[in-house]
GROMACS .gro file of C-alpha atoms in nm:
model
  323
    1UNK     CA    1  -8.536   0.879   2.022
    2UNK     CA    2  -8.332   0.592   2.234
    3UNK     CA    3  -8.080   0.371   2.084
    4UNK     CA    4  -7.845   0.160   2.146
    5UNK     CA    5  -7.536  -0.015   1.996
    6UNK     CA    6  -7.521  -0.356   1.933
    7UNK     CA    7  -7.378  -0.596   1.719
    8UNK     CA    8  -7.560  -0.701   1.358
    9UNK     CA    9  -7.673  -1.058   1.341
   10UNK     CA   10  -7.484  -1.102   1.022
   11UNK     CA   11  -7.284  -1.381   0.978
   12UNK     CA   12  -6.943  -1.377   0.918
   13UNK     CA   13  -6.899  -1.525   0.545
   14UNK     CA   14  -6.666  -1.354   0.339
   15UNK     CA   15  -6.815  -1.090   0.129
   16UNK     CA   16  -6.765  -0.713   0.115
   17UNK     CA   17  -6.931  -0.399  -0.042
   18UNK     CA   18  -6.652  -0.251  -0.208
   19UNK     CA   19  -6.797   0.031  -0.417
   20UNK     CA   20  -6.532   0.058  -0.622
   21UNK     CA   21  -6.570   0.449  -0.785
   22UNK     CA   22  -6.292   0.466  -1.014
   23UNK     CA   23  -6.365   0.696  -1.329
   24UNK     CA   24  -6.507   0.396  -1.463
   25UNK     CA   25  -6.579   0.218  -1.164
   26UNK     CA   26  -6.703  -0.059  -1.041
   27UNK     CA   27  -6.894  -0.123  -0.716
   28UNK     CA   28  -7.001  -0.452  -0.661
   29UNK     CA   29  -6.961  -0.748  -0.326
   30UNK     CA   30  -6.683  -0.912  -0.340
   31UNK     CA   31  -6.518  -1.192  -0.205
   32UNK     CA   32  -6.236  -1.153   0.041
   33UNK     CA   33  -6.019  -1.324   0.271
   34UNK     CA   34  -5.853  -1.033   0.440
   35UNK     CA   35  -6.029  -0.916   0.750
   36UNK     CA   36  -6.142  -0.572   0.638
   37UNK     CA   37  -6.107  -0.416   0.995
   38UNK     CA   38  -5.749  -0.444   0.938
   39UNK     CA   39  -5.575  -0.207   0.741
   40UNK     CA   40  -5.348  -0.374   0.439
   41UNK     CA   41  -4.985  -0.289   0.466
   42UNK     CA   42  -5.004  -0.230   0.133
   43UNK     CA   43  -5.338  -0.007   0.136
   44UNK     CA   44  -5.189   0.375   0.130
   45UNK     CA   45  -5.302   0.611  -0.110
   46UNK     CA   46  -5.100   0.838  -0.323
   47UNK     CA   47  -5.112   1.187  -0.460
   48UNK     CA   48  -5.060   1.147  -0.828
   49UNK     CA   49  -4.968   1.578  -0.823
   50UNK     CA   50  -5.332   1.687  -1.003
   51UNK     CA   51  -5.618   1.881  -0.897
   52UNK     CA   52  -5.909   1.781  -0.612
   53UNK     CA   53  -6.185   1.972  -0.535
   54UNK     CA   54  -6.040   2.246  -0.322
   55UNK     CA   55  -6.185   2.545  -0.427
   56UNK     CA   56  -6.275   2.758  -0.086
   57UNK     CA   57  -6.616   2.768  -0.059
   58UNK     CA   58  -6.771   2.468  -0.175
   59UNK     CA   59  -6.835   2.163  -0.362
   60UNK     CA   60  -7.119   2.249  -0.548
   61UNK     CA   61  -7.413   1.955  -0.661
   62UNK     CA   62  -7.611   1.953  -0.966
   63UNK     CA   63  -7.863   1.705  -0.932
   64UNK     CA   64  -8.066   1.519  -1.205
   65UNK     CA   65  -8.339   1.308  -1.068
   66UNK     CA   66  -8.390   1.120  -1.414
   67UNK     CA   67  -8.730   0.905  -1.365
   68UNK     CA   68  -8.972   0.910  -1.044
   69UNK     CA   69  -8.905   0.966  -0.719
   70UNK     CA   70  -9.158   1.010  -0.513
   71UNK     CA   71  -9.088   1.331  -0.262
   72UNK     CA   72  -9.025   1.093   0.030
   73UNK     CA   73  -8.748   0.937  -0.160
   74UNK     CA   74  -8.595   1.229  -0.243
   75UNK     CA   75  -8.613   1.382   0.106
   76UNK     CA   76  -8.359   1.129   0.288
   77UNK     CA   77  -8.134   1.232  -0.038
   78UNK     CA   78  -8.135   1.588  -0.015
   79UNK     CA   79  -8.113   1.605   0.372
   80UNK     CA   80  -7.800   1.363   0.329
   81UNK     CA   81  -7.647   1.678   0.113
   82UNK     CA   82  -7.793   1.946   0.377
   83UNK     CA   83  -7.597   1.767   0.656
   84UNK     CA   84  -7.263   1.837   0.505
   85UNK     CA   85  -7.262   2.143   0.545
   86UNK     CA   86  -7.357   2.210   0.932
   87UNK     CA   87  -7.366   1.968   1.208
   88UNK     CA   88  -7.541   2.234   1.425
   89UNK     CA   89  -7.798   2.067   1.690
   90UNK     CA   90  -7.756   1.723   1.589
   91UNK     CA   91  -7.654   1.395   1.768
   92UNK     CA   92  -7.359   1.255   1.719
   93UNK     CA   93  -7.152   1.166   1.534
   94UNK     CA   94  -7.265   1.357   1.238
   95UNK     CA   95  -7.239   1.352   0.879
   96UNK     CA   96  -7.018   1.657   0.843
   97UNK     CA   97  -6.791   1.465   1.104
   98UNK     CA   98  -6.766   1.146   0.845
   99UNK     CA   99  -6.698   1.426   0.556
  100UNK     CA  100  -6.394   1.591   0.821
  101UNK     CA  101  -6.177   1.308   0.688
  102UNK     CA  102  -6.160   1.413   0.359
  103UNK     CA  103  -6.023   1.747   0.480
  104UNK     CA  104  -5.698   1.556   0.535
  105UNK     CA  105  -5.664   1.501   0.138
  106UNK     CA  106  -5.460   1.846  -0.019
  107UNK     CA  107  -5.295   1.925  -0.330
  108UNK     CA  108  -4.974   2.069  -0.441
  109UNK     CA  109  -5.048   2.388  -0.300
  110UNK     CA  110  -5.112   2.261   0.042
  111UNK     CA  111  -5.501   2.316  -0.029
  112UNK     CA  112  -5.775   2.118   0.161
  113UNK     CA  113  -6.128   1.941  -0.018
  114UNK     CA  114  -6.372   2.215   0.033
  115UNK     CA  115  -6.553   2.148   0.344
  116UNK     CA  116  -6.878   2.227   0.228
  117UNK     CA  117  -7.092   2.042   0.003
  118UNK     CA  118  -7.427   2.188  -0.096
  119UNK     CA  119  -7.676   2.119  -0.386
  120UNK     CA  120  -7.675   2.429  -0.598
  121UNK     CA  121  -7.903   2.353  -0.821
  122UNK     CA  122  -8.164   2.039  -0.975
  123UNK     CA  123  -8.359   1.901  -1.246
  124UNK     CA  124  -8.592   1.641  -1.261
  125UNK     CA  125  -8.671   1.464  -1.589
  126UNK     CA  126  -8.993   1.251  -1.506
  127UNK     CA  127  -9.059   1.152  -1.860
  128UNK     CA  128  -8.744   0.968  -1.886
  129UNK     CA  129  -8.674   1.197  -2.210
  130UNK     CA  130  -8.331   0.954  -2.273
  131UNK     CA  131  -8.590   0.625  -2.220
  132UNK     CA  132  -8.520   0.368  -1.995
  133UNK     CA  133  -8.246   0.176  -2.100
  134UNK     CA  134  -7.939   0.416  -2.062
  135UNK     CA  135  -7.593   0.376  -2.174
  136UNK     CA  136  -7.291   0.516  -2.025
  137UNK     CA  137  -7.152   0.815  -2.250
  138UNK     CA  138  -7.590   0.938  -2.299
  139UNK     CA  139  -7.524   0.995  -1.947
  140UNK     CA  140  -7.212   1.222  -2.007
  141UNK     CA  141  -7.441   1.392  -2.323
  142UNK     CA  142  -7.738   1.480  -2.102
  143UNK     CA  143  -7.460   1.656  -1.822
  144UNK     CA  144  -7.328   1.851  -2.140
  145UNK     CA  145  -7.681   1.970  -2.280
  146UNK     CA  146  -7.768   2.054  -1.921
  147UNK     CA  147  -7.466   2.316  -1.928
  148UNK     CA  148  -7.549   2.409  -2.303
  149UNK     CA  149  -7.891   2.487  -2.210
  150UNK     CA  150  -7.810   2.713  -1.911
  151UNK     CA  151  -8.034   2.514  -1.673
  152UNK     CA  152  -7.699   2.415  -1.475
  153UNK     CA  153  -7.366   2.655  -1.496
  154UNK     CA  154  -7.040   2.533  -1.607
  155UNK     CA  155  -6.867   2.454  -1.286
  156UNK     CA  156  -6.510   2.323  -1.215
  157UNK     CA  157  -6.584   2.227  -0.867
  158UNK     CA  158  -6.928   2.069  -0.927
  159UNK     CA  159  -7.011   1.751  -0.927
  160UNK     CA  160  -7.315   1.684  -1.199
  161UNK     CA  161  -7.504   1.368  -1.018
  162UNK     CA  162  -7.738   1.157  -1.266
  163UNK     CA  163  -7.991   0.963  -0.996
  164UNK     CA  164  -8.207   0.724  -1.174
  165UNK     CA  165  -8.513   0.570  -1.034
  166UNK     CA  166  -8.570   0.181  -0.978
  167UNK     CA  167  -8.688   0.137  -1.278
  168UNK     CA  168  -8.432   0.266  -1.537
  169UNK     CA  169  -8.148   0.059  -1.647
  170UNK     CA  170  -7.770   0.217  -1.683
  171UNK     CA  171  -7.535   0.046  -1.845
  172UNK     CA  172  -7.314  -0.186  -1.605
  173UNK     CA  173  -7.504  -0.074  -1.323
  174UNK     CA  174  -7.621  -0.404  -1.111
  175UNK     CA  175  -7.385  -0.604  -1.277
  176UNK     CA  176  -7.030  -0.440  -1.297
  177UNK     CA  177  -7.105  -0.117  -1.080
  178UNK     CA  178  -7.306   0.045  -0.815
  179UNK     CA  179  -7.242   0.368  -0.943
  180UNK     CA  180  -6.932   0.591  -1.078
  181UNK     CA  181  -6.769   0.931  -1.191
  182UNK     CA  182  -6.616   1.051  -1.458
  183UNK     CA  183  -6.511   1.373  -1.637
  184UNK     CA  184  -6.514   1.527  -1.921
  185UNK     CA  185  -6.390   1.855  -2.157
  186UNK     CA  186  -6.631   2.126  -2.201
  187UNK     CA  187  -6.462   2.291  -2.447
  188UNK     CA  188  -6.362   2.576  -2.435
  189UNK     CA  189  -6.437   2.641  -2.066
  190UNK     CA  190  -6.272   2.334  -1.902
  191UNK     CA  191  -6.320   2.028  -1.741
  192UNK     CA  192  -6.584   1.890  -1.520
  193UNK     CA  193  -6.719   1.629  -1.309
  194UNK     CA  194  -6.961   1.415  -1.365
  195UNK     CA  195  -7.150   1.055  -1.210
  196UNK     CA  196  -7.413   0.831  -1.190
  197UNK     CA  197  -7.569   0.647  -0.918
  198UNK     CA  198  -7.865   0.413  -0.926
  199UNK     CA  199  -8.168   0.324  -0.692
  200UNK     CA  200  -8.061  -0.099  -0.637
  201UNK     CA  201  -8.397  -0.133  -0.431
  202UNK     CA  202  -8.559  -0.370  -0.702
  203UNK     CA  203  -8.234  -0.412  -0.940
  204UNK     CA  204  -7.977  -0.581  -0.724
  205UNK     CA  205  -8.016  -0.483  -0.323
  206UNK     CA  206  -7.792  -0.755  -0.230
  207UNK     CA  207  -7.490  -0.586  -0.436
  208UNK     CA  208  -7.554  -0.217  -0.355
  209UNK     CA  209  -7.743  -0.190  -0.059
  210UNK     CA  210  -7.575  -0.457   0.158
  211UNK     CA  211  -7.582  -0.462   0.477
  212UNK     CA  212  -7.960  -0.379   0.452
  213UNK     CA  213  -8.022  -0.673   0.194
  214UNK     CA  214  -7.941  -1.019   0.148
  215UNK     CA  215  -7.614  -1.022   0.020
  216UNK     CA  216  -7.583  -1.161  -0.362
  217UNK     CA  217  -7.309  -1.403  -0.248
  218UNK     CA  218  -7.217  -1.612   0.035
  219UNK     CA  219  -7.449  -1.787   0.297
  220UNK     CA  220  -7.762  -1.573   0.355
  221UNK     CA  221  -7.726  -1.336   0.674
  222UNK     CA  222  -8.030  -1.133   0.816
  223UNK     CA  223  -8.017  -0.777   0.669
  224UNK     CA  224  -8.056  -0.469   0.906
  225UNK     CA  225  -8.346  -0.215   0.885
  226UNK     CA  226  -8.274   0.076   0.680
  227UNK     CA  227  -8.373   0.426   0.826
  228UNK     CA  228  -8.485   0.518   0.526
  229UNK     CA  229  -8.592   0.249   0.259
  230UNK     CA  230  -8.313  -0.002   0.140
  231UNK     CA  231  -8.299   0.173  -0.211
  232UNK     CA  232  -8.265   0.505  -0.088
  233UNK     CA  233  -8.000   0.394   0.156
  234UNK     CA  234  -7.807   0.183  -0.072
  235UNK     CA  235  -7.796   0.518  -0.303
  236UNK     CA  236  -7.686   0.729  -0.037
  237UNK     CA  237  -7.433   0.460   0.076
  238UNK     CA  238  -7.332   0.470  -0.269
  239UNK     CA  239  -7.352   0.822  -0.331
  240UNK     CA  240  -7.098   0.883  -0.060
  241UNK     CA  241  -6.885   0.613  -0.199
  242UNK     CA  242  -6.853   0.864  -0.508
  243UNK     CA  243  -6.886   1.210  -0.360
  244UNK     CA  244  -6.557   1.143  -0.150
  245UNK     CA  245  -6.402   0.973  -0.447
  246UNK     CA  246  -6.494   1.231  -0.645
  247UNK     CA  247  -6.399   1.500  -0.447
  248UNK     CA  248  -6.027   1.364  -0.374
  249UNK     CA  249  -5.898   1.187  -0.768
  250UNK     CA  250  -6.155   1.384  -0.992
  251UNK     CA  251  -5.958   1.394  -1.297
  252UNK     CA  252  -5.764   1.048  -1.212
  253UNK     CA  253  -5.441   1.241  -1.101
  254UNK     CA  254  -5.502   1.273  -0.718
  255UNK     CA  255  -5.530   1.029  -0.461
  256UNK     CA  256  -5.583   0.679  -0.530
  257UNK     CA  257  -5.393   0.324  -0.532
  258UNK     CA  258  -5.334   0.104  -0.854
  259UNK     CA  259  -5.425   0.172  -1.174
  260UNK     CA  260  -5.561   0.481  -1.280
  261UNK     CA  261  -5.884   0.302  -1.450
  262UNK     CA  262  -5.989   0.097  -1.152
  263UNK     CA  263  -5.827   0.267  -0.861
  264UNK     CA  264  -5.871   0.245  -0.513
  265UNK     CA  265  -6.035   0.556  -0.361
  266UNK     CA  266  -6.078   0.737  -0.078
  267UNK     CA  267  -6.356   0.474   0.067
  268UNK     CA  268  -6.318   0.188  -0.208
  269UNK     CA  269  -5.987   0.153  -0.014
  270UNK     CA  270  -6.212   0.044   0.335
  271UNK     CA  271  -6.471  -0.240   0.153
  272UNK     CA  272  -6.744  -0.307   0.368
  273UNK     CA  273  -6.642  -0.155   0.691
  274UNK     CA  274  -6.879   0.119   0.858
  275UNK     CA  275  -6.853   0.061   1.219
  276UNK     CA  276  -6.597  -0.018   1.495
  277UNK     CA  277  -6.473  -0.401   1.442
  278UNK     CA  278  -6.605  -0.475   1.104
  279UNK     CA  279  -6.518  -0.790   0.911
  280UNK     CA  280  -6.623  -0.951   0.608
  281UNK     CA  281  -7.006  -1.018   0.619
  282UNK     CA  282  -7.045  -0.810   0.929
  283UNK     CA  283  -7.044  -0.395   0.865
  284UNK     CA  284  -6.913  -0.343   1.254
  285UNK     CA  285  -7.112  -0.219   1.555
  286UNK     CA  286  -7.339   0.060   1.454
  287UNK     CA  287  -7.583   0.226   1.605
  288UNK     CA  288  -7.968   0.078   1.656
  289UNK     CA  289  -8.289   0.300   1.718
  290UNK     CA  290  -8.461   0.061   1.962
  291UNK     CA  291  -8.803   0.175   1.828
  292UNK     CA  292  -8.739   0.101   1.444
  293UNK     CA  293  -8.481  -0.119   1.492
  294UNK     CA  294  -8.334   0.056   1.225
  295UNK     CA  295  -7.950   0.029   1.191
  296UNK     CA  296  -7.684   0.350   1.135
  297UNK     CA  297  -7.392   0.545   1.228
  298UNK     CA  298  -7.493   0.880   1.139
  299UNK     CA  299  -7.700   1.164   1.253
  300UNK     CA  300  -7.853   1.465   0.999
  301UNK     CA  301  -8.030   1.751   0.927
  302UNK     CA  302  -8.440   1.704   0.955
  303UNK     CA  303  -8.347   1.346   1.218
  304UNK     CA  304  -8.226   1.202   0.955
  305UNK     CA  305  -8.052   0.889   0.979
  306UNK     CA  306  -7.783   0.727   0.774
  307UNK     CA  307  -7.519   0.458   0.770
  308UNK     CA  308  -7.203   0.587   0.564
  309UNK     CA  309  -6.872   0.390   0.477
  310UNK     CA  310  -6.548   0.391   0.660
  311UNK     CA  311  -6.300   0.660   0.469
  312UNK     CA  312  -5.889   0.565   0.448
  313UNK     CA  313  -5.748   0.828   0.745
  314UNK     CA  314  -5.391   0.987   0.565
  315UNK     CA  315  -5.324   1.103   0.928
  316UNK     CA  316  -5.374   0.763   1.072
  317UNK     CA  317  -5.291   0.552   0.769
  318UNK     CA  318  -5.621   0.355   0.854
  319UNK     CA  319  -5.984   0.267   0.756
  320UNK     CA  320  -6.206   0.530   0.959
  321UNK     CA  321  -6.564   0.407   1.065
  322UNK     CA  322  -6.775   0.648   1.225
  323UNK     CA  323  -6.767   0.513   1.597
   0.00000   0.00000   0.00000
């Protein structure tokens, strides 16, 4: 399919996504003055000496898909997680090339993030069996009952991902967070990794699926077309966000800037940057199908399209945007 790469028509106010993923995180627009296409002086991100996700072989995925999702909603989703792993035949720039940062992030021993991420294994819990109103620390239960029940293994190097559909509320999500991860003791066996992210479709586009919704704040810009629905993309967006966070300060010892409880990760480090010359209000130049007219910066497994955030380069000391 033809494309082309243009600028976005949004304007320039001064708002960012910055889906902050901290263990507790936060992920919400936010106001800025600092043009985010510009790296900080003060934006580097240390290694706090604990483990990351480096087992060889891979990061594993244990998907809940708590509420409904129809099957082409879940599709985009699981093709996002399929393109991680090979890049083979596709356009690029690929997913698996935006994931090739994160190899930069190692710990003590000089070990790498796995370079593979795969779902290993899913549930889906269409009844809603928690209800529809969720708190935080039900969310960290259902993970554990999951493991006690055998229908997903203990697994250090897992990440156990709690989707909810548009119409179930989590706790702080919409108005304190777009998503996060966490982790927890599974005694005796260890410690694992767990996270939530929401579809914003409905709930609150404009703070977790910008640029592909009004934003929430500032003077109204147009939005771009979404390859793939505006909730689905604004939870792949965000599930991104966490999967590298995730992946490189899972236990809130590896790398991240300021405090441990609201750190800076490996993308809440490049707010609302995903493209070549980004600034507040305007994502940079990505790429646009000229049929749909649907804005992105990635290609994936099945054509799949998707726009995913810039990632702080250790090698380059910079804010990396898929070109």
């Amino acid at each position: 399919m033809a494309y082309m790469s243009m600028r976005s028509p949004l304007f320039p106010f001064a708002i960012v996504i910055a889906l902050a993923l901290a263990p507790c995180s936060y992920g919400l627009n936010q106001p800025t003055r600092q043009s985010s296409s510009l790296a900080s002086t003060s934006t580097t991100l240390n290694y706090h000496g604990g483990p990351l996700l480096s087992t060889p072989g891979s990061i594993n995925i244990y998907l809940v898909w708590y509420g409904t999702f129809p099957p082409q909603e879940m599709a985009p989703i699981h093709d996002f997680f399929a393109s991680l792993g090979s890049s083979g035949g596709q356009q690029k720039p690929t997913v698996a090339t935006w994931w090739s940062t994160i190899l930069a992030y190692k710990d003590k021993a000089g070990k790498p993030v796995s370079g593979r991420v795969r779902v290993a294994a899913f549930h889906e819990d269409k009844t809603c069996s928690l209800g529809k109103n969720i708190k935080r620390p039900q969310i960290a239960n259902y993970v554990k009952k999951m493991m006690d029940t055998q229908v997903f293994p203990f697994d250090s190097n897992g990440v156990y991902l709690f989707l909810t559909a548009k119409d179930v509320v989590v706790e702080r999500f919409c108005s304190g967070s777009c998503g996060f991860h966490e982790n927890m003791v599974v005694s005796p066996r260890g410690r694992v990794v767990y996270a939530h992210v929401g579809d914003p479709g409905t709930q609150c586009p404009g703070l977790c699926a910008w640029p592909y919704a009004i934003p929430a704040y500032g003077p109204p810009g147009n939005p771009l077309v979404s390859p793939n629905g505006v909730g689905i993309d604004g939870m792949i967006m965000n599930i991104a966000t966490i999967l590298a966070g995730a992946a490189t300060n899972p236990f809130k010892t590896g790398y991240f800037q300021g405090n441990a409880l609201a750190p800076l990760e490996a993308v809440t480090a490049c707010p609302g940057i995903f493209g070549p010359g980004a600034y507040p209000g305007y994502p940079g130049e990505l790429i646009v199908d000229k049929l749909t007219k649907a804005s992105y910066n990635a290609y994936g497994a099945n054509g799949k399209k998707f726009l995913l955030p810039a990632i702080w380069d250790l090698k380059g000391l910079n804010c990396k945007a898929l070109a």
